[in-house]
Structures are given as C-alpha cells and as structure tokens.
Amino acid sequence: MRGPQDYGGMPAGPVDPEKHEHVPTHWEKTVDAMMMLLFDQRRRLARVDESRRMQEALGDDYHKYPYYERWLQAISWLMLEKGVYSQEELEAKKAEVRARLEAGSHGS
Amino acid sequence: MSETHDHSHDHDHPTHTHDGKPIQEDPLPSLEAQILEASVRELLIEKGVISSDDVRRAIDQVESRTPALGAKIVARAWDDPAFKETLMSDSDEALMAFGIDMRPTELCVVENTDDVHNMVVCTLCSCYPRPVLGIPPAWYKRRDYRSRAVREPRAILREFGTDIPEQKQVRVHDSNADLRYLVLPQRPDGTEGWDQEKLARLVTRDAMIGVSDVLEPADIDD
Amino acid sequence: MDPKFQPGDSVQVLHRDQPGHVRTPMYVRGKLGVIERIVGSFPNPELLAVGHSGLPYKMLYRVNFKQGELWEDYDGAPDDTLEIEIYEHWLAPV
C-alpha cells in the first residue's frame, strides 16, 4: 500500500530548474506562517506529522493540489478534527468571505 | 476524474497529466483556496488561537530566512576550521553563533570532497533546512524531483547543468525524518585570502541542496 | 535507551505493509543497508501523526544503501549510494 505522497522512484518528468521556480507569493507565505504558528513549541496545536497524515488522506487528489493549497486543506481539516472550529462555523465563515471577495472589498 | 476536462470551479490545478508530464505550476491560488485561507485565518483569530500580529510576525520570520544565511555558514566553515569541526559534529552549537534554532529537527551537514558529491531530496514531502535556506524552491516540492532524485540522481544533476565524473560517488540524502541536510560544497580554487563575506557570494542555494556547484571566482565582481 | 545497532552493522529494512502515516518509503522496504550513524531517539512519527505524544521514543539511524541494491536498473556509477533515516522498529539485523 503505497501512499500518494510516496514518490521515491516513481516515473516522472524532467526537472526544469527555471520554469519550476517562482518567488513565493504573499499568499503562500501567509499559509506558511499559519503553519508555523500552529506547529510552534508554544501552541503545539498540531504536529507537522498530523498535517502530513491529512495530506496523504487526499489519495489521488494529493497530486492535483498545488503545494500550499494542500497544506492549507490539511490544516483546515486538522482544526475541524481537533474541534477548534466546527464545520458549521467554517461554512458560515466561508460564505461571509466569499461574499466579501466577490463584492471586491478587501476587508480582511 | 479526468484532468483534461475543465474543473475551474474547484481547486484543481493539476501539476501533471496522467502520464506524468509536468504542467507549469501556477503560483496564484484558486478563488476557493483564497476563501479557505481567509476563513481559516479569521476563525483562528476569532477563537484566540493566533492574532493578526502573530501572523504578521510569522510572515516577517518566513521572509527573514533566506539562502544568504546558509551561505554565511558555508563561508565561515571554509574559512574557520574550528567552526567547521563544530558544524560537522555539533551543528546546534555551531548554529547558535548565527542565532539559528533548528528544533525540533537537527541540521546534518554533509561535505562534498574530491570523492563524494552530496545531493538532498525529500521523497515523502518537502523536508528542507528552512531556518538556514528559507522556503524550498518549487522544483524541490514537485513530483518530478521527488520521484527521480533517488533513482536517477545523475540525470537530475545534468538537468541542472551539473556533470559529476563517473569516478566520483554521488550520495543522495533522502531527508525523510528528523534531520535536515545542508551540503557543504568544496571551496573553489583561486579564493585564497578571501574574507568570509566575499566567499559567501560564491555559495548559491542550489549548491547547498547539492544540485549545482558553487560559482567560480570569475563569476563575481569585486 | 540503548541502540540495538552500531555503525557498520548490516541491516534489512522490514518489508511490511502498515496503514497510516509512516516515514519509511516503499523503495527501501526489504532492502539491505549498513548503519552509517546513530542519530538518537526521537518521538515516533507514526504516533505523532494521530495526535499522540510519540512515546515511547524510537531510536533513529542513518542507513546507507548501494544504489544498485535499491534499483535493479540503476545506471549511475557503481559506487553511488543513498542515505536515509530509518527508525529502529523498521530494521532487522542481517
């Protein structure tokens, strides 16, 4: 049973060091920062190992997620699993954020 | 789900087709991902788990970690044999001089020699010595590099323009657990008498991952 | 905790299927290698992954493999090697 993350030795394409590179965006750094905060020694709200378990649970979808979107999804599932917020709270918040983004406001 | 169909409504940004052909990674998040990110962040702030100040400070910290730190460490190791010995045997102690804390991981420095070329990959995720090199490059996190670096390292090296002679051993380090790896490249000839600041300018991020050589003395301006 | 293996010892990575999060990739399972160094004892990631403390800690080693042992079709140089960290409960003496 090979997990989707277990890439070692699998067939894959060439590496293009120039094309496969970009300066991390502010959005990516924000996700990175949230991960750091949740995993840090003081909060210990989650372990990086738990986040990896969640990413691996994506199965075939693992390959489709851009890197930081995968981490973000894992964090959100972990927070739900740990009861930090509920599914209802998340859905309500997403609706609020969606309405805000679609209205083009930048209230966050 | 077929990736040839348009699923623009969800988070599908496939980085590969089914035959493993790479598609250039788009750094812009989907709308759904933007919504999820803002939602998670705002909920965590409302719940008092983190504050917006915490997030700002953490972003500052992310931005403060760059390969320039690693380059300083390498340059000092080239210039200062006692420091190099500490770095190789007790990296925590050596990194304290730079205010760097690797915990809960440990930095493992692997030295290139006339006989051995070291190269680092994390096949299972994207483990990387972030406190000394920052955010890993996109290619390091992609399927192509993670899959092939362990099985055909010399082909990967050639894709980076790095040719390692047959008689030199290529040693791949799969960074899969509690250590994080930094390659200590060989100091180039023609740098005798250089100070550490000038030496550091030769040391690229890719040389510290082991996919490239350091720059040549002629490559940098005085 | 005393390490079961010493540098230079020949070991075999266990070839077992285990559900959940593990840090032993498939490509080294069942393969023969040599202990390069004892890294120390660390929380068990298989338990950390499900929210436990990771106790009891596991001894961790760096294990060196000949590339030719890992890949039948390896076409680099014969002396090329690979090193990876393996927890003690995934290793058997040879």
Short mmCIF file of C-alpha atoms in Angstrom, two decimals:
data_model
loop_
_atom_site.label_atom_id
_atom_site.label_comp_id
_atom_site.label_asym_id
_atom_site.label_seq_id
_atom_site.Cartn_x
_atom_site.Cartn_y
_atom_site.Cartn_z
CA MET A 1 0.00 0.00 0.00
CA ARG A 2 1.87 2.94 -1.35
CA GLY A 3 0.60 6.30 -0.16
CA PRO A 4 0.15 9.06 -2.74
CA GLN A 5 3.00 11.04 -1.17
CA ASP A 6 5.50 8.19 -1.56
CA TYR A 7 7.09 9.39 -4.80
CA GLY A 8 10.57 7.87 -4.47
CA GLY A 9 11.50 6.03 -7.66
CA MET A 10 8.20 6.57 -9.46
CA PRO A 11 8.20 7.61 -13.12
CA ALA A 12 8.08 11.39 -13.55
CA GLY A 13 9.02 14.10 -15.96
CA PRO A 14 12.12 16.26 -16.30
CA VAL A 15 13.02 18.99 -13.86
CA ASP A 16 13.22 22.42 -15.39
CA PRO A 17 15.06 24.47 -12.79
CA GLU A 18 13.99 27.76 -14.36
CA LYS A 19 10.41 27.01 -15.20
CA HIS A 20 9.71 25.17 -11.96
CA GLU A 21 10.59 28.08 -9.78
CA HIS A 22 8.81 31.17 -8.58
CA VAL A 23 9.27 33.69 -5.83
CA PRO A 24 6.91 32.71 -3.01
CA THR A 25 3.80 34.88 -3.10
CA HIS A 26 2.40 36.74 -0.12
CA TRP A 27 -0.48 34.27 -0.07
CA GLU A 28 1.92 31.32 0.12
CA LYS A 29 3.90 32.99 2.87
CA THR A 30 0.70 33.57 4.82
CA VAL A 31 -0.16 29.87 4.67
CA ASP A 32 3.42 29.07 5.65
CA ALA A 33 3.19 31.50 8.57
CA MET A 34 -0.05 29.95 9.82
CA MET A 35 1.51 26.51 9.72
CA MET A 36 4.50 27.75 11.69
CA LEU A 37 2.23 29.26 14.32
CA LEU A 38 0.05 26.17 14.73
CA PHE A 39 3.05 23.84 14.92
CA ASP A 40 5.22 26.03 17.14
CA GLN A 41 6.52 24.88 20.51
CA ARG A 42 4.27 27.28 22.41
CA ARG A 43 0.93 26.46 20.78
CA ARG A 44 1.54 22.86 19.71
CA LEU A 45 -1.96 22.89 18.33
CA ALA A 46 -0.93 20.32 15.78
CA ARG A 47 2.13 18.40 14.71
CA VAL A 48 3.54 18.51 11.25
CA ASP A 49 3.11 14.72 11.20
CA GLU A 50 -0.64 15.14 11.64
CA SER A 51 -0.73 17.54 8.75
CA ARG A 52 1.13 15.02 6.60
CA ARG A 53 -1.42 12.36 7.54
CA MET A 54 -4.21 14.68 6.37
CA GLN A 55 -2.43 15.40 3.09
CA GLU A 56 -1.93 11.70 2.47
CA ALA A 57 -5.65 11.16 3.10
CA LEU A 58 -6.29 13.14 -0.09
CA GLY A 59 -5.49 9.97 -2.04
CA ASP A 60 -5.29 10.64 -5.78
CA ASP A 61 -6.22 14.27 -5.21
CA TYR A 62 -2.84 14.67 -3.49
CA HIS A 63 -1.20 15.09 -6.90
CA LYS A 64 -3.63 17.75 -8.06
CA TYR A 65 -3.29 20.25 -5.26
CA PRO A 66 -0.73 23.00 -5.60
CA TYR A 67 1.68 22.72 -2.70
CA TYR A 68 0.37 25.38 -0.35
CA GLU A 69 -3.26 24.63 -1.13
CA ARG A 70 -2.59 21.07 0.02
CA TRP A 71 -1.11 22.26 3.30
CA LEU A 72 -3.98 24.68 3.79
CA GLN A 73 -6.56 21.95 3.27
CA ALA A 74 -4.72 19.73 5.74
CA ILE A 75 -4.61 22.48 8.36
CA SER A 76 -8.30 23.19 7.99
CA TRP A 77 -9.23 19.51 8.36
CA LEU A 78 -6.98 19.24 11.39
CA MET A 79 -8.61 22.22 13.07
CA LEU A 80 -12.01 20.59 12.45
CA GLU A 81 -10.76 17.26 13.80
CA LYS A 82 -9.47 18.96 16.93
CA GLY A 83 -12.69 20.91 17.44
CA VAL A 84 -11.02 24.31 17.15
CA TYR A 85 -13.95 25.27 14.96
CA SER A 86 -16.95 23.34 13.68
CA GLN A 87 -17.98 22.54 10.13
CA GLU A 88 -20.93 24.93 10.56
CA GLU A 89 -18.67 27.75 11.70
CA LEU A 90 -16.33 27.12 8.77
CA GLU A 91 -19.17 27.11 6.23
CA ALA A 92 -20.61 30.31 7.65
CA LYS A 93 -17.21 31.99 7.58
CA LYS A 94 -16.56 30.84 4.02
CA ALA A 95 -19.89 32.28 2.88
CA GLU A 96 -19.01 35.58 4.53
CA VAL A 97 -15.53 35.67 2.96
CA ARG A 98 -16.90 34.65 -0.44
CA ALA A 99 -19.44 37.46 -0.39
CA ARG A 100 -16.72 39.91 0.59
CA LEU A 101 -14.28 38.75 -2.10
CA GLU A 102 -16.96 38.71 -4.77
CA ALA A 103 -18.02 42.22 -3.77
CA GLY A 104 -14.38 43.13 -4.39
CA SER A 105 -13.84 44.54 -0.92
CA HIS A 106 -10.62 43.90 0.94
CA GLY A 107 -11.94 43.88 4.46
CA SER A 108 -9.50 41.37 5.87
CA MET B 1 -11.64 12.42 -12.53
CA SER B 2 -10.22 13.30 -15.90
CA GLU B 3 -7.82 16.17 -15.75
CA THR B 4 -8.39 17.00 -19.39
CA HIS B 5 -11.80 18.42 -18.51
CA ASP B 6 -12.18 21.86 -17.11
CA HIS B 7 -12.86 21.87 -13.39
CA SER B 8 -12.33 25.54 -12.91
CA HIS B 9 -14.94 25.65 -10.18
CA ASP B 10 -12.80 23.78 -7.70
CA HIS B 11 -9.21 23.60 -6.54
CA ASP B 12 -7.90 21.51 -9.41
CA HIS B 13 -4.62 22.99 -10.55
CA PRO B 14 -3.14 19.76 -11.83
CA THR B 15 0.62 19.94 -11.94
CA HIS B 16 0.75 16.77 -14.04
CA THR B 17 -1.24 14.95 -16.63
CA HIS B 18 -1.74 11.24 -16.02
CA ASP B 19 1.36 10.30 -18.00
CA GLY B 20 3.45 12.32 -15.59
CA LYS B 21 4.08 15.27 -17.90
CA PRO B 22 4.57 18.41 -15.86
CA ILE B 23 2.38 21.44 -16.27
CA GLN B 24 3.85 24.68 -15.10
CA GLU B 25 2.83 25.46 -11.57
CA ASP B 26 0.63 28.47 -11.18
CA PRO B 27 1.54 30.34 -8.02
CA LEU B 28 -1.82 32.14 -7.93
CA PRO B 29 -4.26 30.36 -5.64
CA SER B 30 -7.74 29.50 -6.84
CA LEU B 31 -10.63 31.56 -5.52
CA GLU B 32 -11.65 28.59 -3.37
CA ALA B 33 -8.20 28.44 -1.83
CA GLN B 34 -8.25 32.18 -1.16
CA ILE B 35 -11.61 31.81 0.54
CA LEU B 36 -10.43 28.86 2.62
CA GLU B 37 -7.23 30.63 3.66
CA ALA B 38 -9.00 33.79 4.79
CA SER B 39 -11.68 31.72 6.55
CA VAL B 40 -9.22 29.57 8.47
CA ARG B 41 -7.10 32.57 9.42
CA GLU B 42 -10.06 34.65 10.57
CA LEU B 43 -11.58 31.77 12.56
CA LEU B 44 -8.27 31.10 14.29
CA ILE B 45 -8.02 34.79 15.17
CA GLU B 46 -11.63 34.95 16.41
CA LYS B 47 -11.01 31.86 18.55
CA GLY B 48 -7.96 33.49 20.06
CA VAL B 49 -5.62 30.77 18.77
CA ILE B 50 -3.49 33.27 16.90
CA SER B 51 -3.60 37.04 16.45
CA SER B 52 -3.12 39.06 13.29
CA ASP B 53 0.08 40.37 14.88
CA ASP B 54 1.27 36.79 15.24
CA VAL B 55 0.61 36.21 11.54
CA ARG B 56 2.47 39.38 10.54
CA ARG B 57 5.43 38.48 12.73
CA ALA B 58 5.49 34.94 11.38
CA ILE B 59 5.49 36.24 7.80
CA ASP B 60 8.41 38.50 8.75
CA GLN B 61 10.20 35.45 10.09
CA VAL B 62 9.47 33.48 6.91
CA GLU B 63 10.89 36.38 4.89
CA SER B 64 13.96 36.70 7.09
CA ARG B 65 15.07 33.16 6.30
CA THR B 66 16.97 33.16 3.04
CA PRO B 67 19.82 31.18 1.48
CA ALA B 68 22.11 34.07 2.44
CA LEU B 69 22.15 32.58 5.95
CA GLY B 70 23.29 29.21 4.67
CA ALA B 71 25.92 30.91 2.50
CA LYS B 72 27.36 32.69 5.55
CA ILE B 73 27.59 29.39 7.38
CA VAL B 74 29.35 27.71 4.45
CA ALA B 75 31.76 30.63 4.04
CA ARG B 76 32.66 30.51 7.71
CA ALA B 77 33.18 26.75 7.55
CA TRP B 78 35.56 27.26 4.60
CA ASP B 79 37.47 29.95 6.45
CA ASP B 80 37.47 28.69 10.03
CA PRO B 81 38.49 25.03 10.59
CA ALA B 82 37.42 25.01 14.25
CA PHE B 83 33.96 26.27 13.29
CA LYS B 84 33.74 23.65 10.56
CA GLU B 85 34.57 20.89 13.02
CA THR B 86 31.82 22.07 15.38
CA LEU B 87 29.39 22.42 12.49
CA MET B 88 30.01 18.84 11.41
CA SER B 89 29.95 17.30 14.90
CA ASP B 90 27.51 19.50 16.86
CA SER B 91 25.56 21.70 14.47
CA ASP B 92 23.26 23.07 17.20
CA GLU B 93 26.27 24.59 18.91
CA ALA B 94 27.69 25.99 15.67
CA LEU B 95 24.36 27.50 14.61
CA MET B 96 23.95 29.29 17.93
CA ALA B 97 26.59 31.74 16.74
CA PHE B 98 24.15 32.68 13.96
CA GLY B 99 21.10 32.81 16.25
CA ILE B 100 19.59 29.84 14.40
CA ASP B 101 17.46 27.26 16.18
CA MET B 102 16.64 24.11 14.20
CA ARG B 103 14.47 22.46 16.83
CA PRO B 104 12.64 20.09 16.76
CA THR B 105 14.82 18.99 13.84
CA GLU B 106 18.63 18.84 13.66
CA LEU B 107 20.90 20.11 10.94
CA CYS B 108 23.14 17.49 9.36
CA VAL B 109 25.93 18.99 7.28
CA VAL B 110 27.25 16.73 4.51
CA GLU B 111 30.56 17.65 2.97
CA ASN B 112 31.48 17.40 -0.69
CA THR B 113 35.01 16.11 -1.30
CA ASP B 114 37.15 15.09 -4.25
CA ASP B 115 35.50 11.66 -3.99
CA VAL B 116 31.89 12.37 -2.97
CA HIS B 117 29.15 14.65 -4.25
CA ASN B 118 26.11 15.02 -1.95
CA MET B 119 22.60 15.85 -3.05
CA VAL B 120 19.43 16.28 -0.97
CA VAL B 121 15.80 15.37 -1.62
CA CYS B 122 12.70 14.67 0.45
CA THR B 123 10.73 11.98 -1.38
CA LEU B 124 7.83 11.90 1.11
CA CYS B 125 7.08 15.61 1.44
CA SER B 126 9.34 18.65 1.32
CA CYS B 127 11.63 18.49 4.36
CA TYR B 128 14.23 21.22 3.95
CA PRO B 129 16.56 23.13 6.27
CA ARG B 130 14.23 26.15 6.36
CA PRO B 131 15.94 28.04 9.19
CA VAL B 132 19.11 28.26 7.05
CA LEU B 133 17.71 28.26 3.49
CA GLY B 134 14.14 29.59 3.74
CA ILE B 135 11.21 28.28 1.69
CA PRO B 136 12.23 25.41 -0.61
CA PRO B 137 12.25 26.09 -4.35
CA ALA B 138 9.14 24.99 -6.23
CA TRP B 139 11.01 22.23 -8.10
CA TYR B 140 12.13 20.72 -4.77
CA LYS B 141 8.49 20.25 -3.77
CA ARG B 142 7.33 18.86 -7.11
CA ARG B 143 6.71 15.26 -8.09
CA ASP B 144 9.45 15.20 -10.74
CA TYR B 145 12.34 15.98 -8.44
CA ARG B 146 10.99 13.98 -5.50
CA SER B 147 10.43 10.89 -7.67
CA ARG B 148 13.61 10.86 -9.69
CA ALA B 149 16.32 12.28 -7.41
CA VAL B 150 16.70 8.97 -5.58
CA ARG B 151 16.67 6.73 -8.64
CA GLU B 152 18.48 8.74 -11.30
CA PRO B 153 20.39 11.45 -9.44
CA ARG B 154 22.95 11.89 -12.20
CA ALA B 155 20.22 12.55 -14.77
CA ILE B 156 18.67 15.12 -12.42
CA LEU B 157 22.07 16.73 -11.88
CA ARG B 158 22.52 17.01 -15.65
CA GLU B 159 19.15 18.75 -15.88
CA PHE B 160 20.65 21.33 -13.52
CA GLY B 161 23.72 21.54 -15.75
CA THR B 162 25.88 19.65 -13.26
CA ASP B 163 28.10 16.86 -14.57
CA ILE B 164 29.66 14.64 -11.91
CA PRO B 165 32.51 12.44 -13.20
CA GLU B 166 31.85 8.71 -13.16
CA GLN B 167 34.65 8.06 -10.65
CA LYS B 168 33.13 10.42 -8.10
CA GLN B 169 30.45 8.91 -5.86
CA VAL B 170 27.04 10.57 -5.89
CA ARG B 171 25.46 10.25 -2.45
CA VAL B 172 21.77 11.07 -2.25
CA HIS B 173 20.27 12.02 1.12
CA ASP B 174 16.55 11.35 1.44
CA SER B 175 15.50 13.81 4.13
CA ASN B 176 12.64 11.74 5.49
CA ALA B 177 12.69 12.08 9.28
CA ASP B 178 14.29 14.28 11.95
CA LEU B 179 17.45 15.55 10.26
CA ARG B 180 17.62 18.40 7.77
CA TYR B 181 20.53 18.41 5.33
CA LEU B 182 22.86 21.15 4.19
CA VAL B 183 25.52 20.37 1.61
CA LEU B 184 28.92 21.89 2.38
CA PRO B 185 30.35 22.43 -1.11
CA GLN B 186 34.08 22.39 -1.87
CA ARG B 187 35.81 25.73 -1.69
CA PRO B 188 36.86 26.68 -5.20
CA ASP B 189 40.50 27.21 -6.08
CA GLY B 190 41.57 30.80 -6.58
CA THR B 191 39.84 32.07 -3.42
CA GLU B 192 42.90 32.13 -1.18
CA GLY B 193 42.87 35.13 1.12
CA TRP B 194 39.21 35.95 0.50
CA ASP B 195 37.20 37.10 3.50
CA GLN B 196 34.02 35.33 4.52
CA GLU B 197 31.76 37.97 3.07
CA LYS B 198 33.30 37.55 -0.36
CA LEU B 199 33.36 33.76 -0.08
CA ALA B 200 29.65 33.74 0.78
CA ARG B 201 28.86 35.38 -2.56
CA LEU B 202 30.02 32.18 -4.30
CA VAL B 203 27.57 30.00 -2.39
CA THR B 204 24.22 29.51 -4.10
CA ARG B 205 21.11 27.92 -2.69
CA ASP B 206 21.31 25.14 -5.28
CA ALA B 207 24.89 24.37 -4.27
CA MET B 208 23.70 23.86 -0.69
CA ILE B 209 21.00 21.45 -1.92
CA GLY B 210 23.66 19.72 -3.97
CA VAL B 211 22.20 20.13 -7.45
CA SER B 212 24.79 22.66 -8.59
CA ASP B 213 28.35 23.67 -7.97
CA VAL B 214 29.19 26.96 -6.29
CA LEU B 215 30.05 29.91 -8.50
CA GLU B 216 33.54 30.32 -9.89
CA PRO B 217 35.67 33.19 -8.54
CA ALA B 218 35.49 34.79 -12.01
CA ASP B 219 31.66 34.82 -11.77
CA ILE B 220 31.52 37.54 -9.15
CA ASP B 221 32.51 41.17 -9.30
CA ASP B 222 34.92 42.69 -6.84
CA MET C 1 17.55 3.56 25.62
CA ASP C 2 20.42 1.55 24.17
CA PRO C 3 20.69 1.43 20.41
CA LYS C 4 20.24 -2.06 19.01
CA PHE C 5 22.58 -1.34 16.10
CA GLN C 6 26.02 0.20 15.77
CA PRO C 7 27.63 1.98 12.83
CA GLY C 8 28.83 -0.59 10.30
CA ASP C 9 26.14 -3.16 11.17
CA SER C 10 24.31 -4.73 8.25
CA VAL C 11 20.56 -4.31 8.44
CA GLN C 12 17.48 -5.05 6.43
CA VAL C 13 14.54 -2.66 6.29
CA LEU C 14 11.36 -4.54 7.13
CA HIS C 15 9.08 -5.22 4.21
CA ARG C 16 5.71 -4.75 5.78
CA ASP C 17 2.52 -3.00 4.93
CA GLN C 18 1.36 -0.60 7.56
CA PRO C 19 -1.59 1.72 7.26
CA GLY C 20 -1.36 5.29 8.47
CA HIS C 21 1.47 7.77 8.29
CA VAL C 22 4.93 6.19 8.14
CA ARG C 23 8.31 7.64 7.26
CA THR C 24 9.76 4.52 5.62
CA PRO C 25 9.30 4.90 1.86
CA MET C 26 8.43 1.85 -0.21
CA TYR C 27 11.64 1.94 -2.20
CA VAL C 28 13.79 0.98 0.82
CA ARG C 29 11.48 -1.67 2.28
CA GLY C 30 13.08 -5.09 2.21
CA LYS C 31 16.44 -3.62 1.15
CA LEU C 32 19.85 -4.35 2.67
CA GLY C 33 21.93 -1.50 4.02
CA VAL C 34 24.58 -0.56 6.53
CA ILE C 35 24.17 1.66 9.60
CA GLU C 36 26.02 4.90 8.88
CA ARG C 37 25.35 6.53 12.24
CA ILE C 38 23.08 6.53 15.25
CA VAL C 39 21.08 9.76 15.11
CA GLY C 40 19.45 9.49 18.54
CA SER C 41 16.00 8.83 19.96
CA PHE C 42 13.01 10.74 18.64
CA PRO C 43 9.23 10.73 19.09
CA ASN C 44 7.60 8.07 16.96
CA PRO C 45 6.13 9.92 13.93
CA GLU C 46 3.55 7.17 13.39
CA LEU C 47 2.04 8.14 16.76
CA LEU C 48 2.60 11.89 16.41
CA ALA C 49 0.57 11.68 13.20
CA VAL C 50 -2.53 10.62 15.14
CA GLY C 51 -2.16 13.25 17.82
CA HIS C 52 -0.27 11.18 20.41
CA SER C 53 2.87 12.27 22.21
CA GLY C 54 5.12 9.98 20.20
CA LEU C 55 6.11 7.95 23.27
CA PRO C 56 7.88 5.63 23.56
CA TYR C 57 10.63 7.32 21.64
CA LYS C 58 12.30 5.36 18.84
CA MET C 59 15.99 5.10 18.07
CA LEU C 60 16.76 6.61 14.69
CA TYR C 61 19.63 5.63 12.38
CA ARG C 62 21.01 6.82 9.11
CA VAL C 63 21.28 3.83 6.84
CA ASN C 64 23.49 3.72 3.76
CA PHE C 65 22.46 1.75 0.68
CA LYS C 66 24.25 0.96 -2.53
CA GLN C 67 22.12 2.38 -5.30
CA GLY C 68 22.41 -0.96 -7.11
CA GLU C 69 20.67 -2.62 -4.14
CA LEU C 70 17.75 -0.21 -4.36
CA TRP C 71 17.25 -0.18 -8.13
CA GLU C 72 17.93 -3.14 -10.40
CA ASP C 73 18.23 -0.80 -13.36
CA TYR C 74 20.41 1.82 -11.68
CA ASP C 75 22.57 3.29 -14.39
CA GLY C 76 24.73 5.77 -12.47
CA ALA C 77 28.18 4.80 -11.19
CA PRO C 78 28.61 1.51 -9.26
CA ASP C 79 29.80 3.29 -6.10
CA ASP C 80 26.81 5.65 -5.89
CA THR C 81 24.93 5.45 -2.58
CA LEU C 82 21.83 6.72 -0.85
CA GLU C 83 21.35 7.54 2.80
CA ILE C 84 18.07 7.75 4.63
CA GLU C 85 16.86 7.86 8.23
CA ILE C 86 15.15 4.71 9.48
CA TYR C 87 13.62 4.13 12.93
CA GLU C 88 14.74 1.05 14.82
CA HIS C 89 11.37 -0.70 14.67
CA TRP C 90 11.70 -0.82 10.89
CA LEU C 91 15.11 -2.55 10.95
CA ALA C 92 16.16 -6.19 11.33
CA PRO C 93 19.70 -7.47 11.83
CA VAL C 94 21.25 -9.37 8.94
#
